[in-house]
PDB file of C-alpha atoms in Angstrom:
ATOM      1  CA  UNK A 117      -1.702 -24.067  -3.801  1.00  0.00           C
ATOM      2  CA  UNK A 118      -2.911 -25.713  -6.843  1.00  0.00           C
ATOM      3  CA  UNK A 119      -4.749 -23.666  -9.179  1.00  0.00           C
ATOM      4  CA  UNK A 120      -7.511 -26.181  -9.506  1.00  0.00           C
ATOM      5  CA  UNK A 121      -8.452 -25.658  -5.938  1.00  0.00           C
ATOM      6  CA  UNK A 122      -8.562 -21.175  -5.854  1.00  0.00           C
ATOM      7  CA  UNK A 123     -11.776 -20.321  -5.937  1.00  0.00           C
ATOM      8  CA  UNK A 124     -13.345 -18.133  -9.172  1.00  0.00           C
ATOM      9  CA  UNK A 125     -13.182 -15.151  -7.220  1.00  0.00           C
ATOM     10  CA  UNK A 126      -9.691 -15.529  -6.244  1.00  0.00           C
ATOM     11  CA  UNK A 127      -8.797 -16.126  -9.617  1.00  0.00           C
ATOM     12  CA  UNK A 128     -10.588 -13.433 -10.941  1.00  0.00           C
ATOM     13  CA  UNK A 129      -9.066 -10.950  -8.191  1.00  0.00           C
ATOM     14  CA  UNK A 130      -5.598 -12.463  -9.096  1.00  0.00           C
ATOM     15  CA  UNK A 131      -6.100 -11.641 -12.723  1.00  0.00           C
ATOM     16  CA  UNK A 132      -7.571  -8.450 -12.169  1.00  0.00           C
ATOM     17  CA  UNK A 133      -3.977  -7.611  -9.932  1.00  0.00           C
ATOM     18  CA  UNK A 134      -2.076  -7.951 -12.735  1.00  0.00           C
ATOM     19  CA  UNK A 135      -4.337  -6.190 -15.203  1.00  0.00           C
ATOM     20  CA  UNK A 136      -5.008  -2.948 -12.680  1.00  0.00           C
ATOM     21  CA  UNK A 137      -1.675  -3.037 -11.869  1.00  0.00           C
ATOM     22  CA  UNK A 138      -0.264  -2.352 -15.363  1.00  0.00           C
ATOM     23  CA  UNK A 139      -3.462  -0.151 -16.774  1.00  0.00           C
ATOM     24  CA  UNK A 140      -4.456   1.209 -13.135  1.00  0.00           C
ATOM     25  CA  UNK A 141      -8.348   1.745 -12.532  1.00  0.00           C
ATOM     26  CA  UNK A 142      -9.398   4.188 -15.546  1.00  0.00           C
ATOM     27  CA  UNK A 143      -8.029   2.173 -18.372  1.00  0.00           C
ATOM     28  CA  UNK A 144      -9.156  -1.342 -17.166  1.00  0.00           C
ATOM     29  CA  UNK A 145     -12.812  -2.568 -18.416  1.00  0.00           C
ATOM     30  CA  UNK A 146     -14.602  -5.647 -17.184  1.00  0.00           C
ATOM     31  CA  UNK A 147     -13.364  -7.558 -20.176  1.00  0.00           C
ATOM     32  CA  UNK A 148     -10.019  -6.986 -19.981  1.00  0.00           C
ATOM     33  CA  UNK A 149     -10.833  -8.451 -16.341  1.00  0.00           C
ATOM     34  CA  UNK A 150     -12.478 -11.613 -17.711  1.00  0.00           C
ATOM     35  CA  UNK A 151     -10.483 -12.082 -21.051  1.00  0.00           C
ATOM     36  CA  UNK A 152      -7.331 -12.663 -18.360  1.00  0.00           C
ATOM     37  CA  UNK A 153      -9.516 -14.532 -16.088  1.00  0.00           C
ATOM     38  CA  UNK A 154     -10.577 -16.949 -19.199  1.00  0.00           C
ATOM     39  CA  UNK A 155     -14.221 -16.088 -18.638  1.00  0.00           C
ATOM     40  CA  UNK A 156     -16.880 -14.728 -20.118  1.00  0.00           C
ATOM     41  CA  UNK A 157     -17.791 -11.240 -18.646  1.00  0.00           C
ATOM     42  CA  UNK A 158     -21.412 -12.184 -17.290  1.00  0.00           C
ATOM     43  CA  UNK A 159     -19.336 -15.089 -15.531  1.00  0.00           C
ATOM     44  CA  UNK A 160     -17.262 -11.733 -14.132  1.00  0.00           C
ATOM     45  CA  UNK A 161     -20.643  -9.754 -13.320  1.00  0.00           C
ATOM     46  CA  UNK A 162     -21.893 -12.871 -11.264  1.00  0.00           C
ATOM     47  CA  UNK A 163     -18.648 -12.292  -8.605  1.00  0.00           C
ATOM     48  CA  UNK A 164     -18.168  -8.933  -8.879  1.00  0.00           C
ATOM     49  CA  UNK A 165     -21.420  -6.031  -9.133  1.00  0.00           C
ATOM     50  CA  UNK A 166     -18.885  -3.425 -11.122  1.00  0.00           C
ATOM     51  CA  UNK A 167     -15.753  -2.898 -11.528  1.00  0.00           C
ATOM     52  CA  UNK A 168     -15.053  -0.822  -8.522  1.00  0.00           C
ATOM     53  CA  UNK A 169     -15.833  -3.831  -6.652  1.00  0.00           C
ATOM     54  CA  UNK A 170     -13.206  -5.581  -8.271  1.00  0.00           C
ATOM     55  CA  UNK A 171     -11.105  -2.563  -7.167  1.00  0.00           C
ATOM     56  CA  UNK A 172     -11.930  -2.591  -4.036  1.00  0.00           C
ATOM     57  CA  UNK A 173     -11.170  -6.669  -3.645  1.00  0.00           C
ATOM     58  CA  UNK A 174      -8.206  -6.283  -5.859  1.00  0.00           C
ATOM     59  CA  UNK A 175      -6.684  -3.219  -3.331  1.00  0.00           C
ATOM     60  CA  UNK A 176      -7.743  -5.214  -0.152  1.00  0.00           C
ATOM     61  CA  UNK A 177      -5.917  -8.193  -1.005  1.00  0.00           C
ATOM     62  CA  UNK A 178      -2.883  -6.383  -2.491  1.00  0.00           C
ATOM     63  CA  UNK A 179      -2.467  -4.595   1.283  1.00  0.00           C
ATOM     64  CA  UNK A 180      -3.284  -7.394   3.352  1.00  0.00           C
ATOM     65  CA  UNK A 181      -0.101  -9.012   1.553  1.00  0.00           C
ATOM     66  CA  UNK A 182       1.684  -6.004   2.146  1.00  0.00           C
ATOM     67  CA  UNK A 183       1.137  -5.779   5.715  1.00  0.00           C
ATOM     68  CA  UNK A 184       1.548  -9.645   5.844  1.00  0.00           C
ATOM     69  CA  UNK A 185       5.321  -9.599   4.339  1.00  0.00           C
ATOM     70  CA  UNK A 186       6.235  -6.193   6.521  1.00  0.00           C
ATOM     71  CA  UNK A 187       4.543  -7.813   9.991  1.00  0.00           C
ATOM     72  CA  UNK A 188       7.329 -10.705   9.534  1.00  0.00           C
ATOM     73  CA  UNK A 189       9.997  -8.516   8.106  1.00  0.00           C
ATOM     74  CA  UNK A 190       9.427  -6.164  11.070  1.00  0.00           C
ATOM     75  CA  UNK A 191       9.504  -8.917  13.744  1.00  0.00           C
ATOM     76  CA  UNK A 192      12.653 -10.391  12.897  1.00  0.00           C
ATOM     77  CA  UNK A 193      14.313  -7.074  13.246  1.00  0.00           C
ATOM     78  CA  UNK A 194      15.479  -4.704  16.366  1.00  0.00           C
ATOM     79  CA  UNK A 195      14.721  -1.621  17.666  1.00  0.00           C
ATOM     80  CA  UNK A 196      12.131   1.089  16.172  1.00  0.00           C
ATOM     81  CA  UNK A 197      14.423   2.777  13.722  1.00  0.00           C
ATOM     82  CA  UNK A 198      15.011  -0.280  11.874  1.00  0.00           C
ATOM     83  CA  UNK A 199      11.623  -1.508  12.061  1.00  0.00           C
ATOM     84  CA  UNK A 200      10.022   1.673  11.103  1.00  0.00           C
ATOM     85  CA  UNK A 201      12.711   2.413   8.309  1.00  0.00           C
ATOM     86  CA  UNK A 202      11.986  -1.099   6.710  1.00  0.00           C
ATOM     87  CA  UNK A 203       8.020  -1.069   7.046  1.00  0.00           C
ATOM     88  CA  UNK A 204       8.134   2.573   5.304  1.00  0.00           C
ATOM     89  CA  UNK A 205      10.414   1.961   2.933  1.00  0.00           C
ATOM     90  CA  UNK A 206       8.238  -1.150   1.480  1.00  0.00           C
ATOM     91  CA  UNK A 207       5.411   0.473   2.400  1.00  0.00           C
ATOM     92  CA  UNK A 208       6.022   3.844   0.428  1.00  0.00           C
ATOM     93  CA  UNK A 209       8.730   2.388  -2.541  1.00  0.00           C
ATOM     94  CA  UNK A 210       6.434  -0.318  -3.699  1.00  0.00           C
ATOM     95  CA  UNK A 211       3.510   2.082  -5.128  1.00  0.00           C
ATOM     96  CA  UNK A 212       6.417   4.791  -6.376  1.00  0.00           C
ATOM     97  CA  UNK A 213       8.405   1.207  -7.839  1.00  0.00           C
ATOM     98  CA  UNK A 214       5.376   0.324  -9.336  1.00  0.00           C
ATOM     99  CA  UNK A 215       4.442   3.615 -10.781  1.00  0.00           C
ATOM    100  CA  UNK A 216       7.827   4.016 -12.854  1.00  0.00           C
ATOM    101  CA  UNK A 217       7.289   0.433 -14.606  1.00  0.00           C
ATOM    102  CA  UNK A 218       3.402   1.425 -15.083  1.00  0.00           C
ATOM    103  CA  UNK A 219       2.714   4.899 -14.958  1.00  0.00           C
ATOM    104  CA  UNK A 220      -1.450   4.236 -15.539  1.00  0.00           C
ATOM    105  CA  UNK A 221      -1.270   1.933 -12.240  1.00  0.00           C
ATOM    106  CA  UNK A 222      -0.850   5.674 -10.254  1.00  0.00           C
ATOM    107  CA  UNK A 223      -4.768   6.043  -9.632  1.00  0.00           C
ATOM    108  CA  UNK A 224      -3.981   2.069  -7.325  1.00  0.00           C
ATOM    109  CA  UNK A 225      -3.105   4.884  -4.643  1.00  0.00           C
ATOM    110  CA  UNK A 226      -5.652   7.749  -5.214  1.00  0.00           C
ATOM    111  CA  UNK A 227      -7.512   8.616  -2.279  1.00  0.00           C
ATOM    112  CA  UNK A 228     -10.918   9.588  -3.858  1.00  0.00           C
ATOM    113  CA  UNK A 229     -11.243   5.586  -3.805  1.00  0.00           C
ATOM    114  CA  UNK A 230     -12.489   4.299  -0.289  1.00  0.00           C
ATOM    115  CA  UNK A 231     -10.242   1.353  -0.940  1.00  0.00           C
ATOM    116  CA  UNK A 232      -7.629   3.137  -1.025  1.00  0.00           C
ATOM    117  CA  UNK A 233      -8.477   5.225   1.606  1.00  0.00           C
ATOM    118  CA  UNK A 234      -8.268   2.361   3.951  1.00  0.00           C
ATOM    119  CA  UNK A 235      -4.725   1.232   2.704  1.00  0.00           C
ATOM    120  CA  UNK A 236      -3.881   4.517   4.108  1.00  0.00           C
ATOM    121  CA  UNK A 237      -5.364   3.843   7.583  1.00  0.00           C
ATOM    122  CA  UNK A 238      -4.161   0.260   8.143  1.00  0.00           C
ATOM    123  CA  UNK A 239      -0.327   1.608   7.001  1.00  0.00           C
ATOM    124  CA  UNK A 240      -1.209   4.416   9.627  1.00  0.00           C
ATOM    125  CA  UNK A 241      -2.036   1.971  12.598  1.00  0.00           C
ATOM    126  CA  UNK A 242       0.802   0.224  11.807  1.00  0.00           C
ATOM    127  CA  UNK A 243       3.104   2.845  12.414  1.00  0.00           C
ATOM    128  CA  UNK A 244       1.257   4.096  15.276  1.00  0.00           C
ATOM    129  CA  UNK A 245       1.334   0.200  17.389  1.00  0.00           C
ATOM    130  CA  UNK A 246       5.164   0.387  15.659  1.00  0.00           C
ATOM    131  CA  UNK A 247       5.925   3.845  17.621  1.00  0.00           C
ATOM    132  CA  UNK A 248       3.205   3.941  20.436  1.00  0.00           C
ATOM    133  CA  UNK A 249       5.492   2.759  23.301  1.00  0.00           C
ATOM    134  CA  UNK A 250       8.479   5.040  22.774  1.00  0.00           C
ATOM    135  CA  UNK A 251       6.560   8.276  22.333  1.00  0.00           C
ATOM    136  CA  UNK A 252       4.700   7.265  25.650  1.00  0.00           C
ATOM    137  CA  UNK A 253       7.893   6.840  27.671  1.00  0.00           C
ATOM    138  CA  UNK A 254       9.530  10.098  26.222  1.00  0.00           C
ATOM    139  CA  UNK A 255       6.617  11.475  27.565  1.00  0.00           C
ATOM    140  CA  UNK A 256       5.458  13.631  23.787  1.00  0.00           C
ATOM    141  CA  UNK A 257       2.176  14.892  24.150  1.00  0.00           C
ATOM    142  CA  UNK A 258       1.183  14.501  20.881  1.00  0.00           C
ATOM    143  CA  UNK A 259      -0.728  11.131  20.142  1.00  0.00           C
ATOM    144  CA  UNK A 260       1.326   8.439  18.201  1.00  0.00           C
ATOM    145  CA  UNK A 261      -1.863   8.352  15.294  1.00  0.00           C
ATOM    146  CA  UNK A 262      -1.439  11.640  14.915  1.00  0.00           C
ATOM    147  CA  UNK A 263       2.685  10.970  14.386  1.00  0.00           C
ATOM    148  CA  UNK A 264       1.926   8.281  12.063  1.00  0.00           C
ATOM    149  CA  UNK A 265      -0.549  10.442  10.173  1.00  0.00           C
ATOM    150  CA  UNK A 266       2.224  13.078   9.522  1.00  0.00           C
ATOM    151  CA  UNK A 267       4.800  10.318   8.768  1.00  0.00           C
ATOM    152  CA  UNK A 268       2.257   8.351   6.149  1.00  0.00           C
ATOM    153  CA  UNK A 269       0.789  11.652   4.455  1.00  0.00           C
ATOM    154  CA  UNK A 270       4.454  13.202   3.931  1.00  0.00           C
ATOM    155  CA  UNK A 271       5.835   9.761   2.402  1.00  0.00           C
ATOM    156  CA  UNK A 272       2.641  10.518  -0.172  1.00  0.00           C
ATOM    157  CA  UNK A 273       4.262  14.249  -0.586  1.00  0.00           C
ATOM    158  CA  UNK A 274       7.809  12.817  -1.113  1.00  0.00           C
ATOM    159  CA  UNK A 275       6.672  10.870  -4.371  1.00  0.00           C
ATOM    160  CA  UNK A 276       5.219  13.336  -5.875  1.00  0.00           C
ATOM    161  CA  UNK A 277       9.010  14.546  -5.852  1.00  0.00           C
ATOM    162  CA  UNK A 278      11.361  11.966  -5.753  1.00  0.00           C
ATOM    163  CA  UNK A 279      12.880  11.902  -8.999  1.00  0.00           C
ATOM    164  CA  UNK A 280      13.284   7.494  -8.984  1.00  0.00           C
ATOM    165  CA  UNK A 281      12.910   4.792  -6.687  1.00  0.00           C
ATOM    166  CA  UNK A 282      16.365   5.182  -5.146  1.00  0.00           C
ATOM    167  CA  UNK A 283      15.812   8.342  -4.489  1.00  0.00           C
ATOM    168  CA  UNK A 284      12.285   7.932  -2.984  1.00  0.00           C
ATOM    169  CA  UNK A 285      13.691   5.263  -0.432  1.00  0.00           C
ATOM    170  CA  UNK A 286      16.799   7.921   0.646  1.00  0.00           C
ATOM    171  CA  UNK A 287      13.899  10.919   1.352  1.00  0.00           C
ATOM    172  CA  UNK A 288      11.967   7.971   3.266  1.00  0.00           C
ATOM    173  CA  UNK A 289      15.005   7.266   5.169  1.00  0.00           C
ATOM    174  CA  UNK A 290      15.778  10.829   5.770  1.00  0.00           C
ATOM    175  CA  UNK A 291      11.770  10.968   7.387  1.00  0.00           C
ATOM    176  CA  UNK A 292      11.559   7.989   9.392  1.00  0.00           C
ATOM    177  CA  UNK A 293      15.308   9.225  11.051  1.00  0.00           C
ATOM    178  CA  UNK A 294      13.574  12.579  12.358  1.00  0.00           C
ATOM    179  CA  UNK A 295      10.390  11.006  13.721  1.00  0.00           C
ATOM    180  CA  UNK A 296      12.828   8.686  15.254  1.00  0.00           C
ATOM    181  CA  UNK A 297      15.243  10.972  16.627  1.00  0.00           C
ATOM    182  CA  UNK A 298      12.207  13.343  17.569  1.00  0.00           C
ATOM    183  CA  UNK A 299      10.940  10.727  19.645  1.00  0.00           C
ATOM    184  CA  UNK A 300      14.245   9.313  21.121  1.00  0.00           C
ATOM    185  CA  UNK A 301      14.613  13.502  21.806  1.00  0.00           C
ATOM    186  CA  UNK A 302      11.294  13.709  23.804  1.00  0.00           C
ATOM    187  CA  UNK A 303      10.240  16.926  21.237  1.00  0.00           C
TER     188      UNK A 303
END
C-alpha cells in the first residue's frame, strides 16, 4: 500500500508502534508520537484524546496482526500439538523477544492497561477454539477456557524466569507438551 493513500490515523498508530515499542508506555509523550508522525502535536490531539488512546489503538492493531500471522501459520499445520506449540511460542516469545532488545517496551504487556487486558483474552480464545474439540472427546471435565487460562497466565509466569528468548520458547514447549499430553491422557 502506498503511503500516500494510509490514512493520518494509521500513520500516526504506525509511528506510535515503533516509538512504544522501543520506550514502552511511561517514557513515550505525545510529541515523541507526532515528531515521528511529522506532525504537529494538536494535529496528534485531533486523532487521538490522550495518549492512552494511542495505546490502546497502537496494542489493538499490534494483536490483530498477531493473531492474523498465527491464524495462517496454524492452518497450514497438523494436529493440536503442533498448532498449539507454534501459536504459543509466537504468541509468548514475541513480547519476551521484544523485551530483551527494549527493556522500557515491558509495560506493552502490563495488565493494569485494559488494552492489554484484552490481548490476553483474544490469545485465550484462541487456545480454547485451538483445544476445545479434543478435551470434549477425552471427555475432561474441566472447560477448555479455563485450560487456556492456565496455559496463557503460566506462559506470563515463565518470562518472568526465562533467562533469554531460547530459553523462553524451550519452557513454552515444555507447557504446551503437558496440556497436550493431559488432554490426549483424558486427566
Amino acid at each position: 500500500m502506498a503511503r500516500s493513500s494510509i490514512s493520518k490515523e494509521e500513520l500516526a498508530i504506525e509511528a506510535a508502534t515503533e516509538v512504544f515499542s522501543r520506550y514502552g508506555h511511561a517514557r513515550t509523550t505525545m510529541g515523541d508520537i507526532a515528531a515521528k508522525t511529522d506532525m504537529s502535536r494538536p494535529a496528534l490531539y485531533l486523532l487521538f484524546p490522550d495518549k492512552d488512546a494511542v495505546f490502546a489503538a497502537v496494542i489493538q492493531r499490534m494483536d490483530e496482526q498477531k493473531h492474523r500471522d498465527i491464524k495462517t501459520a496454524i492452518a497450514r499445520l497438523d494436529g493440536l500439538h503442533a498448532k498449539l506449540l507454534h501459536a504459543c511460542k509466537s504468541w509468548g516469545s514475541h513480547g519476551f523477544d521484544l523485551i530483551e532488545a527494549h527493556p522500557d517496551s515491558a509495560d506493552l504487556f502490563d495488565l493494569r492497561f485494559p488494552a492489554v487486558r484484552k490481548v490476553y483474552d483474544n490469545f485465550q480464545s484462541l487456545v480454547a477454539d485451538l483445544i476445545r474439540d479434543q478435551v470434549k472427546a477425552a471427555g475432561i471435565a474441566e472447560e477448555p477456557e479455563v485450560l487456556a487460562r492456565c496455559l496463557v497466565f503460566g506462559m506470563r509466569g515463565l518470562r518472568e524466569t526465562a533467562r533469554n528468548g531460547k530459553e523462553m520458547r524451550r519452557l513454552i514447549a515444555v507447557q504446551v507438551t503437558m496440556l497436550v499430553r493431559s488432554i490426549d491422557d483424558g486427566t
